[in-house]
Short mmCIF file of C-alpha atoms and ligand atoms in Angstrom, two decimals:
data_model
loop_
_atom_site.label_atom_id
_atom_site.label_comp_id
_atom_site.label_asym_id
_atom_site.label_seq_id
_atom_site.Cartn_x
_atom_site.Cartn_y
_atom_site.Cartn_z
CA MET W 1 85.07 119.13 87.30
CA THR W 2 84.87 115.35 86.86
CA ARG W 3 86.67 112.53 88.68
CA THR W 4 87.05 109.07 87.09
CA ARG W 5 89.43 106.14 87.34
CA THR W 6 91.31 103.81 85.05
CA GLN W 7 94.13 101.29 85.21
CA VAL W 8 96.67 102.99 82.93
CA GLY W 9 96.72 106.72 82.15
CA ILE W 10 98.46 107.34 78.82
CA VAL W 11 99.78 110.80 77.88
CA GLY W 12 100.12 111.29 74.10
CA ALA W 13 98.30 109.86 71.07
CA GLY W 14 101.28 109.40 68.76
CA PRO W 15 102.22 105.91 67.62
CA ALA W 16 103.47 104.96 71.12
CA GLY W 17 100.39 106.02 73.10
CA LEU W 18 97.87 104.68 70.59
CA MET W 19 99.66 101.36 70.14
CA LEU W 20 99.98 100.95 73.92
CA GLY W 21 96.26 101.63 74.36
CA HIS W 22 95.42 98.93 71.83
CA LEU W 23 97.85 96.35 73.25
CA LEU W 24 96.45 96.95 76.75
CA HIS W 25 92.91 96.58 75.43
CA LEU W 26 93.86 93.17 74.02
CA HIS W 27 95.17 92.22 77.51
CA GLY W 28 91.81 93.33 78.96
CA ILE W 29 93.40 96.38 80.63
CA ASP W 30 91.57 99.71 80.73
CA SER W 31 93.26 102.98 79.80
CA VAL W 32 92.57 106.65 79.14
CA ILE W 33 94.58 108.43 76.41
CA LEU W 34 95.07 112.23 76.60
CA GLU W 35 96.41 114.16 73.61
CA ASP W 36 96.94 117.91 73.57
CA ARG W 37 96.66 118.33 69.76
CA SER W 38 93.64 117.87 67.51
CA GLU W 39 92.91 114.57 65.76
CA HIS W 40 93.46 116.29 62.43
CA TYR W 41 96.91 117.57 63.47
CA VAL W 42 98.03 114.20 64.80
CA ILE W 43 97.03 112.43 61.58
CA ASP W 44 98.37 115.06 59.17
CA ARG W 45 101.84 115.44 60.71
CA VAL W 46 104.29 114.15 58.06
CA ARG W 47 106.91 111.98 59.71
CA ALA W 48 108.24 108.45 59.47
CA GLY W 49 107.68 106.11 56.56
CA VAL W 50 109.64 102.92 57.12
CA LEU W 51 108.30 100.04 59.22
CA GLU W 52 110.58 97.26 60.41
CA GLN W 53 109.51 93.66 59.84
CA GLY W 54 108.67 93.29 63.56
CA THR W 55 106.44 96.39 63.51
CA VAL W 56 104.56 95.04 60.48
CA ASP W 57 104.17 91.58 62.06
CA LEU W 58 102.88 93.14 65.29
CA MET W 59 100.32 95.29 63.45
CA HIS W 60 98.97 92.16 61.75
CA GLU W 61 98.96 90.15 64.99
CA ILE W 62 96.93 92.76 66.86
CA GLY W 63 94.37 93.21 64.10
CA VAL W 64 95.36 96.65 62.77
CA GLY W 65 97.08 95.46 59.58
CA ALA W 66 94.23 95.36 57.05
CA ARG W 67 95.10 98.60 55.22
CA LEU W 68 98.83 98.01 55.70
CA ALA W 69 98.46 94.70 53.84
CA VAL W 70 96.89 96.46 50.86
CA GLU W 71 98.64 99.83 50.80
CA GLY W 72 102.03 99.11 52.44
CA LEU W 73 104.94 98.78 50.00
CA ARG W 74 107.17 95.84 50.97
CA HIS W 75 110.81 96.52 50.03
CA GLU W 76 113.30 93.67 50.02
CA GLY W 77 116.31 95.90 49.36
CA ILE W 78 117.71 99.42 49.55
CA TYR W 79 120.30 101.29 47.50
CA ILE W 80 123.39 103.01 48.86
CA ALA W 81 124.71 105.57 46.35
CA PHE W 82 128.11 107.26 46.21
CA GLY W 83 130.68 108.10 43.52
CA GLY W 84 127.92 108.31 40.90
CA ALA W 85 126.75 104.68 41.30
CA ARG W 86 123.93 102.91 43.18
CA HIS W 87 124.66 99.67 45.04
CA ARG W 88 121.80 97.42 46.10
CA ILE W 89 121.73 95.77 49.53
CA ASP W 90 119.49 92.72 49.36
CA LEU W 91 117.83 92.90 52.77
CA ALA W 92 115.68 89.80 52.32
CA ARG W 93 118.51 87.54 51.12
CA LEU W 94 120.79 88.69 53.94
CA THR W 95 118.22 88.28 56.74
CA GLY W 96 116.41 85.07 55.88
CA GLY W 97 113.48 86.76 54.15
CA ARG W 98 112.90 89.82 56.35
CA ALA W 99 112.13 93.20 54.77
CA ILE W 100 110.90 96.71 55.49
CA THR W 101 107.52 98.16 54.54
CA VAL W 102 106.96 101.74 53.43
CA TYR W 103 103.74 102.93 55.08
CA GLY W 104 103.41 106.49 56.38
CA GLN W 105 103.25 107.17 60.11
CA ASN W 106 100.05 109.11 59.31
CA GLU W 107 98.50 105.86 58.11
CA VAL W 108 99.67 103.93 61.20
CA VAL W 109 98.16 106.62 63.43
CA LYS W 110 94.90 106.64 61.43
CA ASP W 111 94.59 102.83 61.77
CA LEU W 112 95.30 102.95 65.51
CA ILE W 113 92.76 105.76 66.11
CA ALA W 114 90.13 103.71 64.25
CA ALA W 115 90.99 100.66 66.38
CA ARG W 116 90.74 102.74 69.56
CA GLU W 117 87.37 104.13 68.55
CA ALA W 118 86.11 100.61 67.87
CA THR W 119 86.94 99.61 71.47
CA GLY W 120 84.91 102.50 72.89
CA ARG W 121 87.69 103.24 75.39
CA PRO W 122 88.43 106.94 76.04
CA LEU W 123 90.75 109.00 73.83
CA TYR W 124 90.61 112.77 74.34
CA PHE W 125 92.08 115.13 71.73
CA GLU W 126 92.74 118.83 72.44
CA ALA W 127 93.22 118.19 76.16
CA SER W 128 94.98 121.22 77.67
CA GLU W 129 96.80 121.73 80.99
CA VAL W 130 97.73 118.02 81.06
CA ALA W 131 99.59 117.16 84.28
CA VAL W 132 100.77 114.03 86.11
CA ASP W 133 100.88 113.90 89.94
CA ASP W 134 101.76 111.50 92.76
CA ILE W 135 103.77 109.39 90.34
CA THR W 136 105.56 107.48 93.09
CA SER W 137 102.30 106.51 94.82
CA ASN W 138 99.93 103.61 94.05
CA ARG W 139 97.34 106.13 92.85
CA PRO W 140 99.14 108.37 90.36
CA ARG W 141 96.86 111.00 88.83
CA LEU W 142 96.29 112.58 85.46
CA THR W 143 94.58 115.94 85.18
CA CYS W 144 93.58 117.97 82.16
CA ARG W 145 91.05 120.42 80.81
CA ALA W 146 88.88 119.08 77.99
CA ASP W 147 85.70 120.62 76.56
CA GLY W 148 86.09 123.45 79.10
CA VAL W 149 85.92 121.08 82.09
CA MET W 150 88.75 119.99 84.45
CA HIS W 151 89.12 116.21 84.61
CA THR W 152 90.94 114.20 87.28
CA ILE W 153 91.68 110.58 86.43
CA ASP W 154 92.93 108.28 89.21
CA CYS W 155 95.26 105.68 87.70
CA GLU W 156 97.31 102.67 88.79
CA PHE W 157 100.10 103.32 86.27
CA LEU W 158 101.05 106.20 83.99
CA ALA W 159 102.63 105.88 80.55
CA GLY W 160 104.55 108.91 79.26
CA CYS W 161 104.12 108.58 75.49
CA ASP W 162 104.14 112.33 74.90
CA GLY W 163 107.18 112.68 72.68
CA PHE W 164 110.37 114.68 73.16
CA HIS W 165 108.63 117.95 74.14
CA GLY W 166 106.05 116.37 76.45
CA ILE W 167 105.47 116.88 80.17
CA CYS W 168 106.13 113.38 81.53
CA ARG W 169 109.93 113.23 81.36
CA PRO W 170 110.27 116.72 82.93
CA SER W 171 107.97 115.63 85.77
CA ILE W 172 110.68 113.20 86.96
CA PRO W 173 113.10 114.95 89.38
CA SER W 174 116.16 115.84 87.30
CA GLU W 175 118.55 114.22 89.79
CA GLN W 176 116.80 110.89 89.10
CA LEU W 177 117.54 111.00 85.36
CA ARG W 178 120.78 110.71 83.46
CA VAL W 179 120.68 112.22 79.99
CA TYR W 180 123.00 111.27 77.11
CA GLU W 181 122.90 113.58 74.14
CA ARG W 182 124.54 114.51 70.84
CA GLU W 183 123.48 117.23 68.43
CA TYR W 184 124.54 117.09 64.79
CA PRO W 185 125.77 120.10 62.79
CA PHE W 186 123.10 119.50 60.12
CA ALA W 187 119.38 118.86 59.60
CA TRP W 188 117.11 117.40 56.88
CA LEU W 189 114.97 119.39 54.51
CA GLY W 190 112.12 117.03 53.58
CA ILE W 191 109.54 117.29 50.81
CA LEU W 192 106.55 115.37 49.52
CA ALA W 193 105.98 115.54 45.76
CA ASN W 194 103.22 114.33 43.48
CA ALA W 195 105.54 112.23 41.37
CA ALA W 196 105.54 108.49 40.69
CA PRO W 197 108.66 107.08 42.43
CA SER W 198 111.37 106.51 39.79
CA SER W 199 112.97 103.72 41.86
CA ASP W 200 111.15 100.78 43.47
CA GLU W 201 113.44 101.01 46.50
CA LEU W 202 114.91 103.73 48.76
CA VAL W 203 118.20 105.39 47.80
CA TYR W 204 120.51 106.70 50.55
CA SER W 205 123.17 108.87 48.89
CA LEU W 206 126.39 110.55 49.98
CA HIS W 207 127.52 113.28 47.58
CA GLU W 208 130.20 115.95 47.93
CA ARG W 209 127.34 118.43 48.40
CA GLY W 210 125.93 116.35 51.26
CA PHE W 211 123.44 113.59 52.00
CA ALA W 212 120.20 112.99 50.11
CA LEU W 213 117.49 110.33 50.48
CA PHE W 214 114.96 109.13 47.96
CA SER W 215 111.86 107.55 49.51
CA MET W 216 108.15 107.36 48.76
CA ARG W 217 104.69 107.11 50.26
CA SER W 218 102.65 105.50 47.49
CA PRO W 219 102.83 104.65 43.77
CA SER W 220 102.14 108.34 43.03
CA VAL W 221 103.92 110.19 45.87
CA THR W 222 107.69 110.59 46.31
CA ARG W 223 109.31 111.60 49.63
CA LEU W 224 112.76 113.19 49.45
CA TYR W 225 115.25 114.57 51.96
CA LEU W 226 118.36 116.77 51.64
CA GLN W 227 121.00 117.42 54.27
CA CYS W 228 120.89 121.13 55.16
CA ALA W 229 122.02 123.50 57.94
CA PRO W 230 120.29 123.13 61.36
CA ASP W 231 119.01 126.73 61.09
CA GLU W 232 118.14 126.46 57.39
CA ASP W 233 115.64 129.07 56.27
CA ILE W 234 113.04 127.17 54.25
CA THR W 235 112.00 130.37 52.45
CA GLN W 236 115.41 130.30 50.72
CA TRP W 237 114.43 127.02 49.07
CA PRO W 238 112.06 127.61 46.16
CA ASP W 239 111.01 124.41 44.40
CA ASP W 240 113.51 124.82 41.54
CA ARG W 241 116.42 125.03 43.95
CA ILE W 242 115.25 121.89 45.77
CA TRP W 243 114.98 119.86 42.56
CA ALA W 244 118.38 121.09 41.29
CA GLU W 245 119.99 120.02 44.55
CA LEU W 246 118.21 116.65 44.56
CA ARG W 247 119.28 115.99 40.96
CA ALA W 248 122.88 116.87 41.82
CA ARG W 249 123.03 114.70 44.94
CA LEU W 250 120.95 111.71 43.83
CA GLY W 251 121.50 111.43 40.05
CA THR W 252 123.81 108.54 39.09
CA THR W 253 126.00 108.08 36.00
CA ASP W 254 123.62 105.45 34.59
CA GLY W 255 121.13 108.31 34.08
CA TRP W 256 118.87 107.55 37.07
CA MET W 257 117.38 110.46 38.97
CA PRO W 258 114.26 111.21 40.98
CA ALA W 259 111.14 111.93 38.94
CA GLU W 260 109.82 115.43 39.66
CA GLY W 261 106.34 116.74 40.37
CA ALA W 262 104.44 119.38 42.31
CA ILE W 263 105.82 119.78 45.85
CA THR W 264 102.96 119.54 48.36
CA GLN W 265 104.84 119.77 51.67
CA LYS W 266 108.23 121.12 52.87
CA GLY W 267 109.85 121.07 56.32
CA VAL W 268 113.16 121.08 58.17
CA THR W 269 113.87 118.37 60.78
CA PRO W 270 116.69 118.86 63.31
CA MET W 271 118.88 115.86 64.10
CA ARG W 272 119.80 114.67 67.55
CA SER W 273 120.63 111.58 69.52
CA PHE W 274 119.14 111.60 73.02
CA VAL W 275 118.56 109.00 75.76
CA ALA W 276 117.12 109.56 79.25
CA GLU W 277 117.81 106.80 81.79
CA PRO W 278 116.04 105.13 83.46
CA MET W 279 112.75 104.91 81.54
CA GLN W 280 110.76 104.52 84.77
CA TYR W 281 110.18 106.58 87.90
CA GLY W 282 107.74 105.20 90.47
CA ASN W 283 104.64 104.18 88.55
CA LEU W 284 105.42 106.38 85.54
CA PHE W 285 106.91 104.55 82.54
CA LEU W 286 108.35 106.46 79.57
CA ALA W 287 108.07 105.09 76.02
CA GLY W 288 109.07 106.26 72.54
CA ASP W 289 110.37 109.77 71.82
CA ALA W 290 109.56 110.83 75.41
CA ALA W 291 112.62 108.79 76.45
CA HIS W 292 114.86 108.80 73.38
CA ILE W 293 115.45 110.41 70.00
CA VAL W 294 117.50 108.97 67.15
CA PRO W 295 118.64 110.85 64.06
CA PRO W 296 116.31 109.72 61.23
CA THR W 297 118.96 108.15 58.98
CA GLY W 298 118.36 104.59 60.22
CA ALA W 299 114.53 104.93 60.16
CA LYS W 300 114.35 103.71 63.76
CA GLY W 301 112.31 106.26 65.80
CA LEU W 302 108.78 104.97 65.19
CA ASN W 303 109.93 101.37 65.35
CA LEU W 304 111.66 101.92 68.69
CA ALA W 305 108.49 103.52 70.07
CA VAL W 306 106.54 100.42 69.01
CA ALA W 307 109.13 98.08 70.58
CA ASP W 308 108.93 100.01 73.88
CA VAL W 309 105.16 99.84 74.17
CA TRP W 310 105.08 96.18 73.15
CA ARG W 311 107.45 95.50 76.08
CA LEU W 312 105.48 97.72 78.45
CA ALA W 313 102.19 96.04 77.53
CA GLN W 314 103.72 92.58 78.16
CA ALA W 315 104.87 93.80 81.59
CA LEU W 316 101.50 95.33 82.53
CA GLY W 317 99.77 92.21 81.19
CA GLU W 318 101.88 90.05 83.52
CA PHE W 319 101.13 92.35 86.47
CA TYR W 320 97.36 92.31 85.94
CA THR W 321 97.16 88.54 85.45
CA SER W 322 99.56 87.38 88.19
CA GLY W 323 100.36 90.39 90.40
CA ARG W 324 104.05 89.91 89.56
CA ARG W 325 106.18 93.00 88.88
CA HIS W 326 109.04 91.02 87.38
CA LEU W 327 108.69 92.37 83.81
CA LEU W 328 107.77 95.87 85.02
CA ASP W 329 110.98 95.94 87.05
CA ARG W 330 112.99 94.89 83.97
CA TYR W 331 111.21 97.23 81.54
CA SER W 332 113.66 100.13 81.70
CA ALA W 333 116.84 98.05 81.41
CA GLU W 334 115.53 95.97 78.53
CA ALA W 335 114.01 98.86 76.60
CA LEU W 336 117.29 100.76 77.02
CA ARG W 337 119.28 97.82 75.68
CA ARG W 338 117.33 97.96 72.41
CA THR W 339 117.43 101.76 72.44
CA TRP W 340 121.22 101.82 72.62
CA ARG W 341 121.53 99.34 69.76
CA ALA W 342 119.28 101.58 67.65
CA GLN W 343 121.26 104.63 68.78
CA ARG W 344 124.48 103.01 67.65
CA PHE W 345 123.04 102.04 64.28
CA SER W 346 121.43 105.45 63.66
CA TRP W 347 124.62 107.28 64.63
CA TRP W 348 126.66 105.01 62.35
CA MET W 349 124.33 105.48 59.33
CA THR W 350 124.29 109.24 59.98
CA SER W 351 128.05 109.65 60.26
CA MET W 352 128.71 107.45 57.22
CA LEU W 353 126.32 109.38 54.98
CA HIS W 354 126.58 113.08 55.97
CA ARG W 355 129.21 115.72 55.30
CA SER W 356 130.19 118.03 58.09
CA ASP W 357 131.95 121.41 57.86
CA SER W 358 134.49 120.17 60.39
CA ASP W 359 135.43 117.20 58.14
CA ASN W 360 138.74 117.44 56.34
CA PRO W 361 139.66 115.64 53.09
CA PHE W 362 140.90 112.66 55.13
CA ASP W 363 137.45 112.26 56.70
CA HIS W 364 135.77 112.29 53.30
CA ARG W 365 138.12 109.65 51.87
CA ARG W 366 137.54 107.52 54.99
CA GLN W 367 133.76 107.82 54.49
CA LEU W 368 134.09 106.68 50.88
CA ALA W 369 136.27 103.76 51.97
CA GLU W 370 133.63 102.78 54.52
CA LEU W 371 130.91 102.85 51.86
CA ASP W 372 133.10 100.89 49.45
CA TYR W 373 133.69 98.26 52.14
CA LEU W 374 130.00 98.17 53.04
CA VAL W 375 128.78 97.44 49.51
CA SER W 376 131.49 94.89 48.74
CA SER W 377 131.54 92.85 51.97
CA GLU W 378 128.86 90.25 52.66
CA ALA W 379 129.56 90.62 56.40
CA ALA W 380 129.18 94.41 56.35
CA MET W 381 125.99 94.27 54.26
CA THR W 382 124.55 91.62 56.59
CA SER W 383 125.22 93.82 59.59
CA LEU W 384 123.43 96.75 57.98
CA ALA W 385 120.56 94.55 56.80
CA GLU W 386 119.82 92.89 60.15
CA ASN W 387 119.74 96.25 61.92
CA TYR W 388 117.75 98.00 59.20
CA VAL W 389 114.95 95.39 59.02
CA GLY W 390 114.98 95.43 62.84
CA LEU W 391 116.53 93.29 65.56
CA PRO W 392 114.14 90.76 67.18
CA LEU W 393 111.74 92.33 69.70
CA LEU W 394 112.94 90.21 72.62
P1 FAD F 1 105.19 111.35 69.01
O1 FAD F 1 104.86 110.86 67.66
O2 FAD F 1 105.95 112.63 69.13
O3 FAD F 1 103.85 111.45 69.82
C1 FAD F 1 103.74 112.10 71.05
C2 FAD F 1 102.35 112.69 71.19
O4 FAD F 1 102.21 113.30 72.45
C3 FAD F 1 102.08 113.77 70.14
O5 FAD F 1 100.88 113.48 69.46
C4 FAD F 1 102.02 115.05 70.95
O6 FAD F 1 101.14 116.00 70.38
C5 FAD F 1 101.53 114.52 72.29
N1 FAD F 1 101.85 115.40 73.42
C6 FAD F 1 102.96 116.15 73.63
N2 FAD F 1 102.86 116.83 74.79
C7 FAD F 1 101.68 116.49 75.33
C8 FAD F 1 101.00 116.88 76.52
N3 FAD F 1 101.55 117.75 77.37
N4 FAD F 1 99.80 116.36 76.76
C9 FAD F 1 99.22 115.48 75.90
N5 FAD F 1 99.81 115.08 74.76
C10 FAD F 1 101.02 115.58 74.48
N6 FAD F 1 110.97 106.93 62.59
C11 FAD F 1 111.04 105.73 61.96
O7 FAD F 1 110.95 104.68 62.61
N7 FAD F 1 111.19 105.61 60.59
C12 FAD F 1 111.31 106.70 59.83
O8 FAD F 1 111.38 106.57 58.60
C13 FAD F 1 111.31 108.01 60.47
N8 FAD F 1 111.41 109.14 59.75
C14 FAD F 1 111.22 110.35 60.36
C15 FAD F 1 111.24 111.45 59.57
C16 FAD F 1 111.02 112.70 60.16
C17 FAD F 1 111.04 113.91 59.27
C18 FAD F 1 110.76 112.81 61.58
C19 FAD F 1 110.48 114.15 62.22
C20 FAD F 1 110.75 111.69 62.36
C21 FAD F 1 110.97 110.45 61.78
N9 FAD F 1 110.95 109.29 62.52
C22 FAD F 1 111.09 108.08 61.89
C23 FAD F 1 110.73 109.34 63.97
C24 FAD F 1 109.28 109.08 64.37
O9 FAD F 1 108.42 109.95 63.69
C25 FAD F 1 109.12 109.24 65.90
O10 FAD F 1 110.14 108.50 66.54
C26 FAD F 1 107.74 108.79 66.38
O11 FAD F 1 106.76 109.75 66.05
C27 FAD F 1 107.73 108.55 67.90
O12 FAD F 1 106.42 108.29 68.34
P2 FAD F 1 105.94 108.69 69.79
O13 FAD F 1 104.52 108.24 69.88
O14 FAD F 1 106.93 108.23 70.78
O15 FAD F 1 106.03 110.27 69.81
C1 DHB F 2 112.00 107.88 55.44
C2 DHB F 2 112.50 108.48 56.58
C3 DHB F 2 113.70 108.07 57.09
O1 DHB F 2 114.19 108.64 58.21
C4 DHB F 2 114.42 107.05 56.49
O2 DHB F 2 115.61 106.68 57.00
C5 DHB F 2 113.91 106.44 55.36
C6 DHB F 2 112.69 106.86 54.84
C7 DHB F 2 110.70 108.33 54.90
O3 DHB F 2 110.14 109.27 55.48
O4 DHB F 2 110.23 107.76 53.93
#
């Protein structure tokens, strides 16, 4: 058994926990990060791929943007496809030069782990029995078992960055939290394929057979998603069936379709909208997926996690330099304001682009009218563009 102390105890080494650790380091604040999975698992998990302009700018500002600058793919537009045609939305023109960058979450996590290691501050992988205690006191505690030994870490603050299935949110008494939730009657089947992307930009498509998304990870790897049932059995999807469905849903009358190649990864992602309020209880602050989940259609989850920890680091920075709790006290309300804007946008993109069994022909015609309006109205395209590249952090 060991007993140590730190200023901020961080649970979870996903993008939120790792980014928070680095931001705190730059403020001169000490932290310990505990992660229950292995380093290999955390890096290899295939997830997000789209970084907002603000996320990219922040990575550069804090000195973790070197690989992003070389390997990130800056996209100044996206395509919305329906009725057999692709329509380009010029993100950069509509937002005064802002854009998105395609750079896998795996790469972000790898860069943040390297930055953490360079600081020499503690990051424990494969920590089991992680628990938080005394969260309303001035000495909240983290405990875990690592390398066969129980560790107790006395902290001043705790950050719950442990994702949707973590232990921090459930450690807040349920009567102190209000939960807002919506489940969707569909999911995404996602693949990675060794194929050079046949479009320079993402294609979000609504087809009678359902939604499909063309994305990428590098000049030789394509990432694709298909709307499927929430309980879809992946074993019923041999590669040929996946490609046939992608061709049907993404191919346009000008002859464009995704280039095909060996499929190297397949998975089904459920879709939900979820918000827990407030994002603070005592000296425990929640950030990222631990507090909220968005359906992936707007590409907001990772970016919201980054926005939360940026705000939390500013607040802790203020506390440790001046003793003021002003920003800490405002953290939950301000993080939730951004969260709800991202929830609205993600819900809107999802409902515009997916087919549901409960839809009738009226609903489908309304969806097509919405898409038609979107791609022909400067105002509608501007609204999509400013949300998609990311609203300002403040
Ligand atoms: P997580 O990444 O979930 O990290 C939490 C960490 O805590 C994990 O490493 C977990 O192992 C650890 N943990 C859990 N429990 C414990 C415990 N008890 N003790 C210690 N550690 C624990 N977002 C976008 O912005 N753009 C996209 O394009 C996008 N696409 C997506 C596509 C898919 C298929 C999926 C699944 C998600 C996508 N997202 C996207 C969402 C994005 O991946 C998440 O929002 C993001 O990972 C949130 O980061 P986080 O650090 O809050 O949580
Ligand atoms: C990707 C994921 C998304 O959720 C999205 O909206 C766009 C791209 C991706 O994984 O590349």
